[in-house]
mmCIF file of C-alpha atoms in Angstrom:
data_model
loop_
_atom_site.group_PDB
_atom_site.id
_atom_site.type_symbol
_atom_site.label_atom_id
_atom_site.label_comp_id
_atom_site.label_asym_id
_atom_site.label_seq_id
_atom_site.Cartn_x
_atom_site.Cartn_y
_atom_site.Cartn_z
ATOM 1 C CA UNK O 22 3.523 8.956 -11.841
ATOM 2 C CA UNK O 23 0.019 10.531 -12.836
ATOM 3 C CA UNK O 24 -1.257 10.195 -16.419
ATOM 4 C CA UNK O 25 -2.305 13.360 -17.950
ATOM 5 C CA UNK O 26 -5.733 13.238 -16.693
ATOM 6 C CA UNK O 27 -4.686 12.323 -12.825
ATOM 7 C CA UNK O 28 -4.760 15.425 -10.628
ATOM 8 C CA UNK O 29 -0.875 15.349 -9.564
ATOM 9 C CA UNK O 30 -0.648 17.514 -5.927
ATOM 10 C CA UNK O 31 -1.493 16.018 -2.770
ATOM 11 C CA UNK O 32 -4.424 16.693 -1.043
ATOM 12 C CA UNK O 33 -5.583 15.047 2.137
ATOM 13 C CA UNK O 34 -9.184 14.649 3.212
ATOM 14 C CA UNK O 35 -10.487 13.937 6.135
ATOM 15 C CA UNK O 36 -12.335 10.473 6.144
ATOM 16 C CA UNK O 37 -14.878 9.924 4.258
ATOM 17 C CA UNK O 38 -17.566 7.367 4.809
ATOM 18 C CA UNK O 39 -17.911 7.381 0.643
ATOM 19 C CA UNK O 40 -14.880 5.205 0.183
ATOM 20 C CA UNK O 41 -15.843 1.659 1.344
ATOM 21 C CA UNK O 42 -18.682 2.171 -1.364
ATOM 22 C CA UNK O 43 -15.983 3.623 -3.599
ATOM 23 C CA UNK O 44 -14.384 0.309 -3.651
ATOM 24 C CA UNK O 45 -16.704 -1.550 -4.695
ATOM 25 C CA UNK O 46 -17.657 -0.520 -7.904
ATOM 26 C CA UNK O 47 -14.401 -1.114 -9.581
ATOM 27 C CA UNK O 48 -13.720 -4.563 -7.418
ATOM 28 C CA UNK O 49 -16.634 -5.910 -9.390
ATOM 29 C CA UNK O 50 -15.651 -4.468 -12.973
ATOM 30 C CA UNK O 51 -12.103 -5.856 -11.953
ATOM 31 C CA UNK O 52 -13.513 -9.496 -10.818
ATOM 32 C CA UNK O 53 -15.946 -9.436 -14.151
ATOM 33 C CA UNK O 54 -12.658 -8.868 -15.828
ATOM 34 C CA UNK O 55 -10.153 -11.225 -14.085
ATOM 35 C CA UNK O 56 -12.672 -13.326 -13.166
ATOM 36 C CA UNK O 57 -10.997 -16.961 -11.366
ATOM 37 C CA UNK O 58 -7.972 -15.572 -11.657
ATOM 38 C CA UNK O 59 -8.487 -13.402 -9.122
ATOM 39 C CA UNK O 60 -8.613 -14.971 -5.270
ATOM 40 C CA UNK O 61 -9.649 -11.696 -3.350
ATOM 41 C CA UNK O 62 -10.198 -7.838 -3.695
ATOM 42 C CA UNK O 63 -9.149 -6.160 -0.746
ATOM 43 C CA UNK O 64 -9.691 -2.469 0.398
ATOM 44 C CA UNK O 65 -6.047 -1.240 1.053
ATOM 45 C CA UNK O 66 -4.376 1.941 1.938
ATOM 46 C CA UNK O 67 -5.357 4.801 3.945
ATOM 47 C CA UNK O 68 -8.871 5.431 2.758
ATOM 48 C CA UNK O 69 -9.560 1.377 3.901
ATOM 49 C CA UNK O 70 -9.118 2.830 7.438
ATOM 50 C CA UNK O 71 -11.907 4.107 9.035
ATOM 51 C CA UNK O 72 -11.329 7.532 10.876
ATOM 52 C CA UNK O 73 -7.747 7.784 8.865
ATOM 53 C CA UNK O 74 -7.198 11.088 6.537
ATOM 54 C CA UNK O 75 -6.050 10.125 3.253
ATOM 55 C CA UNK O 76 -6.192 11.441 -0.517
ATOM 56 C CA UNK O 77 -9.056 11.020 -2.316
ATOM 57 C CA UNK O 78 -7.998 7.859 -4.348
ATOM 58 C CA UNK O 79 -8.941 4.484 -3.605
ATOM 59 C CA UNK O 80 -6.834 1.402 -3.256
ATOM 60 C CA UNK O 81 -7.792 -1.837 -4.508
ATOM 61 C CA UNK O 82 -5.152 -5.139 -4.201
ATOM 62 C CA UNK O 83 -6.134 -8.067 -6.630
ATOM 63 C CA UNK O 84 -4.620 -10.978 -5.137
ATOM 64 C CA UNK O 85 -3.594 -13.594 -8.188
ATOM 65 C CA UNK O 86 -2.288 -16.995 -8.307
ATOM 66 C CA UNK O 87 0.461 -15.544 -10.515
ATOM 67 C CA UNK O 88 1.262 -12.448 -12.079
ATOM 68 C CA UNK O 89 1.151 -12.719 -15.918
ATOM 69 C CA UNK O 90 1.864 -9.307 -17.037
ATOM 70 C CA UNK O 91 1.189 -9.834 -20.494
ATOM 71 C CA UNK O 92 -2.887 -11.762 -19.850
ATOM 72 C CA UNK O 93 -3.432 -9.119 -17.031
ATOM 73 C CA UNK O 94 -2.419 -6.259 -18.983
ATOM 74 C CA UNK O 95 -5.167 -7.132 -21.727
ATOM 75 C CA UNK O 96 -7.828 -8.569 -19.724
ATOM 76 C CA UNK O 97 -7.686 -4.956 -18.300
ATOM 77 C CA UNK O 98 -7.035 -2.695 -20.879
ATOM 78 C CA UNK O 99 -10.578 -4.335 -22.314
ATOM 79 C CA UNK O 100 -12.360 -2.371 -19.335
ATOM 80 C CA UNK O 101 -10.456 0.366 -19.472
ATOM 81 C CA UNK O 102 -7.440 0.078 -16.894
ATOM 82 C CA UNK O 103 -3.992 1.627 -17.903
ATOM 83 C CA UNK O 104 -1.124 -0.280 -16.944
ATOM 84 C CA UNK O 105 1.345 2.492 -14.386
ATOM 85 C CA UNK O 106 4.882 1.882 -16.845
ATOM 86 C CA UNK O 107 7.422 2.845 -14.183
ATOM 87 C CA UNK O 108 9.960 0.726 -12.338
ATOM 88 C CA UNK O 109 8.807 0.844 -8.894
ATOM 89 C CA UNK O 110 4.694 -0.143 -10.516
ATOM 90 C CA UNK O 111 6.272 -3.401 -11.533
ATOM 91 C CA UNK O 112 8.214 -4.200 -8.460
ATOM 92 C CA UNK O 113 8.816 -3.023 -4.502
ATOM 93 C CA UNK O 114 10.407 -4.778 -1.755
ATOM 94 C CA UNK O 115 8.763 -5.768 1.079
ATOM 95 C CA UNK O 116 10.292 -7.381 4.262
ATOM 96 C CA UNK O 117 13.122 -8.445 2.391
ATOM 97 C CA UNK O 118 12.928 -9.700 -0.764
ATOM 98 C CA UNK O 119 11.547 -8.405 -3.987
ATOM 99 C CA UNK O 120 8.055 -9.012 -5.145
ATOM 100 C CA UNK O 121 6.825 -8.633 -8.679
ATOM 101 C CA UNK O 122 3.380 -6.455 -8.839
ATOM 102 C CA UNK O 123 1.240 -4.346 -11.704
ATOM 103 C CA UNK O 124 -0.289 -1.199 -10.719
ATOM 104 C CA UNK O 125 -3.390 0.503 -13.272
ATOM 105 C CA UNK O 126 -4.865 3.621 -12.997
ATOM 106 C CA UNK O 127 -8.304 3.766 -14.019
ATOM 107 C CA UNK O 128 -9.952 4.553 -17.419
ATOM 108 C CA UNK O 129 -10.153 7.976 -18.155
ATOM 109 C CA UNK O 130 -13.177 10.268 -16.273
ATOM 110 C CA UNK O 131 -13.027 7.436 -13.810
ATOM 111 C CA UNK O 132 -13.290 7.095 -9.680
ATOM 112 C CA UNK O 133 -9.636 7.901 -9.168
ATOM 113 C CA UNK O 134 -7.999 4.440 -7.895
ATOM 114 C CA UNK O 135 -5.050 2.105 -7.991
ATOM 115 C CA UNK O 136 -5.488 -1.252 -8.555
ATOM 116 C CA UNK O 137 -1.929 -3.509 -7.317
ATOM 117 C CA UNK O 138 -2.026 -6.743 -8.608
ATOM 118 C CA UNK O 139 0.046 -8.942 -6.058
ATOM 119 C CA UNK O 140 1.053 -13.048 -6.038
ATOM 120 C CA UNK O 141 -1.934 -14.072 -2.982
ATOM 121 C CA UNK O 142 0.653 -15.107 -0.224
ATOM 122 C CA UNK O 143 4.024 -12.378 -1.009
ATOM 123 C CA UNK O 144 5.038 -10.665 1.490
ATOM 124 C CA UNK O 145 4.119 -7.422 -0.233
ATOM 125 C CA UNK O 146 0.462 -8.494 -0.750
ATOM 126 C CA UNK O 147 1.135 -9.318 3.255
ATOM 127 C CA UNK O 148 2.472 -5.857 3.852
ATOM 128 C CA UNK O 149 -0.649 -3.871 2.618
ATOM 129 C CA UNK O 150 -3.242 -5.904 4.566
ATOM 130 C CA UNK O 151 -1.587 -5.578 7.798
ATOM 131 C CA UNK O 152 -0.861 -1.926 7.123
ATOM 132 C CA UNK O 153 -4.586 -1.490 6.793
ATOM 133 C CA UNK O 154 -5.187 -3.533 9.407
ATOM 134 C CA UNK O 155 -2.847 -2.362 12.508
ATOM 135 C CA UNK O 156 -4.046 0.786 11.737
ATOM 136 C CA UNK O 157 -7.734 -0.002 11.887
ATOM 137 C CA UNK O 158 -6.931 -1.771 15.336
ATOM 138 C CA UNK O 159 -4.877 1.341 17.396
ATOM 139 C CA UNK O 160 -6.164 4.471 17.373
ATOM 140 C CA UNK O 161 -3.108 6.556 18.493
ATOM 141 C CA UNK O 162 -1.144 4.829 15.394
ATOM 142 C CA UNK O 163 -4.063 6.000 13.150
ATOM 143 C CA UNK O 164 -3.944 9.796 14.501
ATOM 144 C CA UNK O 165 -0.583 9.572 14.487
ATOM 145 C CA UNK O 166 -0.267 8.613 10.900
ATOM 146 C CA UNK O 167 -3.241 10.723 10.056
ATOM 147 C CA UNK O 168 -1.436 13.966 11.297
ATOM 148 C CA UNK O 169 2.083 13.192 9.658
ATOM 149 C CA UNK O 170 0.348 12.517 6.438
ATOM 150 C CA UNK O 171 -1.293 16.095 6.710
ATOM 151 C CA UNK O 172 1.550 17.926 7.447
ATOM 152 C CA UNK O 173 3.260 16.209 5.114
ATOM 153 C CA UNK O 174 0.570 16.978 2.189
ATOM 154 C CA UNK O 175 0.979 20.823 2.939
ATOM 155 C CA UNK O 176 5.019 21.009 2.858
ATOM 156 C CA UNK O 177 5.529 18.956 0.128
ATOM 157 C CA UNK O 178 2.229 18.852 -2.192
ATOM 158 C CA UNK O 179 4.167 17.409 -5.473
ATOM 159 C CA UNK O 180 3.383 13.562 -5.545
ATOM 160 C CA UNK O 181 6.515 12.174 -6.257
ATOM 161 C CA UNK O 182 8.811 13.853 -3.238
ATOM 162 C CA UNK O 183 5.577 13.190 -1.216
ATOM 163 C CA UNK O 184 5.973 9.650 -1.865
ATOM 164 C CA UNK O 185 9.556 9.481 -1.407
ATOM 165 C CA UNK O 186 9.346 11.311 2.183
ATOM 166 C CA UNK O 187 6.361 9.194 3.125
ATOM 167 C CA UNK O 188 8.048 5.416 2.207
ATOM 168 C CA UNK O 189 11.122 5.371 5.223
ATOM 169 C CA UNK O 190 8.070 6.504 7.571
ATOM 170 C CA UNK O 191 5.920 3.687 6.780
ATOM 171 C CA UNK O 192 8.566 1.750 7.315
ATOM 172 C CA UNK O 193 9.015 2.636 10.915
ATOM 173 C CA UNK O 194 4.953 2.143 11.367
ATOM 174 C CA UNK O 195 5.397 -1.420 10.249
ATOM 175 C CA UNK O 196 7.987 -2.069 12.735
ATOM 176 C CA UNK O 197 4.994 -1.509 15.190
ATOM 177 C CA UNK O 198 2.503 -3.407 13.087
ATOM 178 C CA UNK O 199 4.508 -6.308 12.852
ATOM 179 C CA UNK O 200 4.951 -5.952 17.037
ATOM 180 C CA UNK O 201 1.033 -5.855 16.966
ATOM 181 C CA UNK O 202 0.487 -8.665 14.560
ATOM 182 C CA UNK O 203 3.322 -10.997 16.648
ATOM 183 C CA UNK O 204 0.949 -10.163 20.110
ATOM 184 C CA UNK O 205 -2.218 -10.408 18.442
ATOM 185 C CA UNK O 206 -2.210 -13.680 16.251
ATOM 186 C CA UNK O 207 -2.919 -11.488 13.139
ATOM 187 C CA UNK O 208 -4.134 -13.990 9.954
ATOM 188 C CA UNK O 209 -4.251 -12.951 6.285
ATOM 189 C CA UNK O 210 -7.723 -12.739 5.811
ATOM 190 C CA UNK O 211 -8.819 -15.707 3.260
ATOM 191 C CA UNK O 212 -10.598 -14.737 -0.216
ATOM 192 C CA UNK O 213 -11.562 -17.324 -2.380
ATOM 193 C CA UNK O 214 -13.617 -16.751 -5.803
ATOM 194 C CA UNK O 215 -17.622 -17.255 -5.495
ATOM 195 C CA UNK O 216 -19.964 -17.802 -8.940
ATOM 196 C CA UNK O 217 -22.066 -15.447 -7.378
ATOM 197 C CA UNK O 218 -19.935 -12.116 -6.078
ATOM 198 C CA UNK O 219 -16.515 -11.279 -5.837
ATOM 199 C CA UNK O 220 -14.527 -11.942 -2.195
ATOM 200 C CA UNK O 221 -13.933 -8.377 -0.598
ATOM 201 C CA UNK O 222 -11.973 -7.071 2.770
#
């Protein structure tokens, strides 16, 4: 759910070549905070996808050794980060089994984001690369997507029964991502920490 300084209806933008660049200010506040805990930063979600309409809030996925909720929860509250309180920010299944996660929201008068902190190698952390991914690599899946997610955004603007509508239909897209990363060899993309920058996709 927004906090009370998140704008709650759903608005969907065309693409906007702003949002790599949106990324990366926050991935390096985030790796300055984390610092070797963190393996990778990854651009995730819609606005990762070049050409794909999306809202106007950017993605991030930390992927940790572990997640410590208590360590994490400080080391980012120090810069700012709010910790998302509700059931489904702490966990979500993915491909089966559960997977433990943190969601923040940003501090206040921020670049609206979500930053997912995800165990490097779950299959959740899995789930949003090769959803950014498979829809990066077909074009008809992307306008596809893209023209759901705008109809969607116009019937049913409150965030919450947006979300709720939109989950079973990613679902079916992943049945065809998983078909496209079985045919195409699809890798995680590897991220290890550098002394000198943060590791980004």
């Amino acid at each position: 759910m927004p906090f009370a300084d998140e704008v709650a209806p759903v608005a969907v933008l065309e693409h906007q070549p702003r949002w790599p660049v949106d990324f990366e200010r926050p991935a390096g506040e985030l790796y300055n905070a984390l610092g070797s805990e963190a393996h990778a930063f990854d651009h995730v979600g819609s606005t990762s996808v070049p050409g794909l309409a999306a809202k106007d809030c950017v993605d991030i996925q930390v992927r940790v050794a572990a997640v410590q909720e208590a360590r994490q929860v400080g080391l980012l509250a120090a810069i700012g980060f709010c910790c998302r309180p509700e059931p489904w920010n702490r966990a979500e299944v993915s491909a089966g089994p559960e997977c433990r996660k943190l969601v923040f929201a940003p501090p206040v008068g921020a670049r609206r984001c979500n930053v997912h902190l995800r165990r490097e190698g779950d299959p959740n952390c899995r789930y949003a690369l090769l959803f950014r991914d498979y829809l990066r690599a077909d074009e008809a899946a992307r306008r596809q997507w893209g023209a759901f997610k705008r109809r969607l955004a116009h019937s049913v603007p409150d965030l919450l029964d947006n979300g709720q509508i939109k989950a079973p239909a990613a679902e079916i897209l992943m049945i065809a991502a998983e078909r496209w990363a079985e045919a195409t060899g699809r890798q995680l993309p590897p991220g290890s920490p550098a002394p000198h920058a943060f590791p980004v996709t």
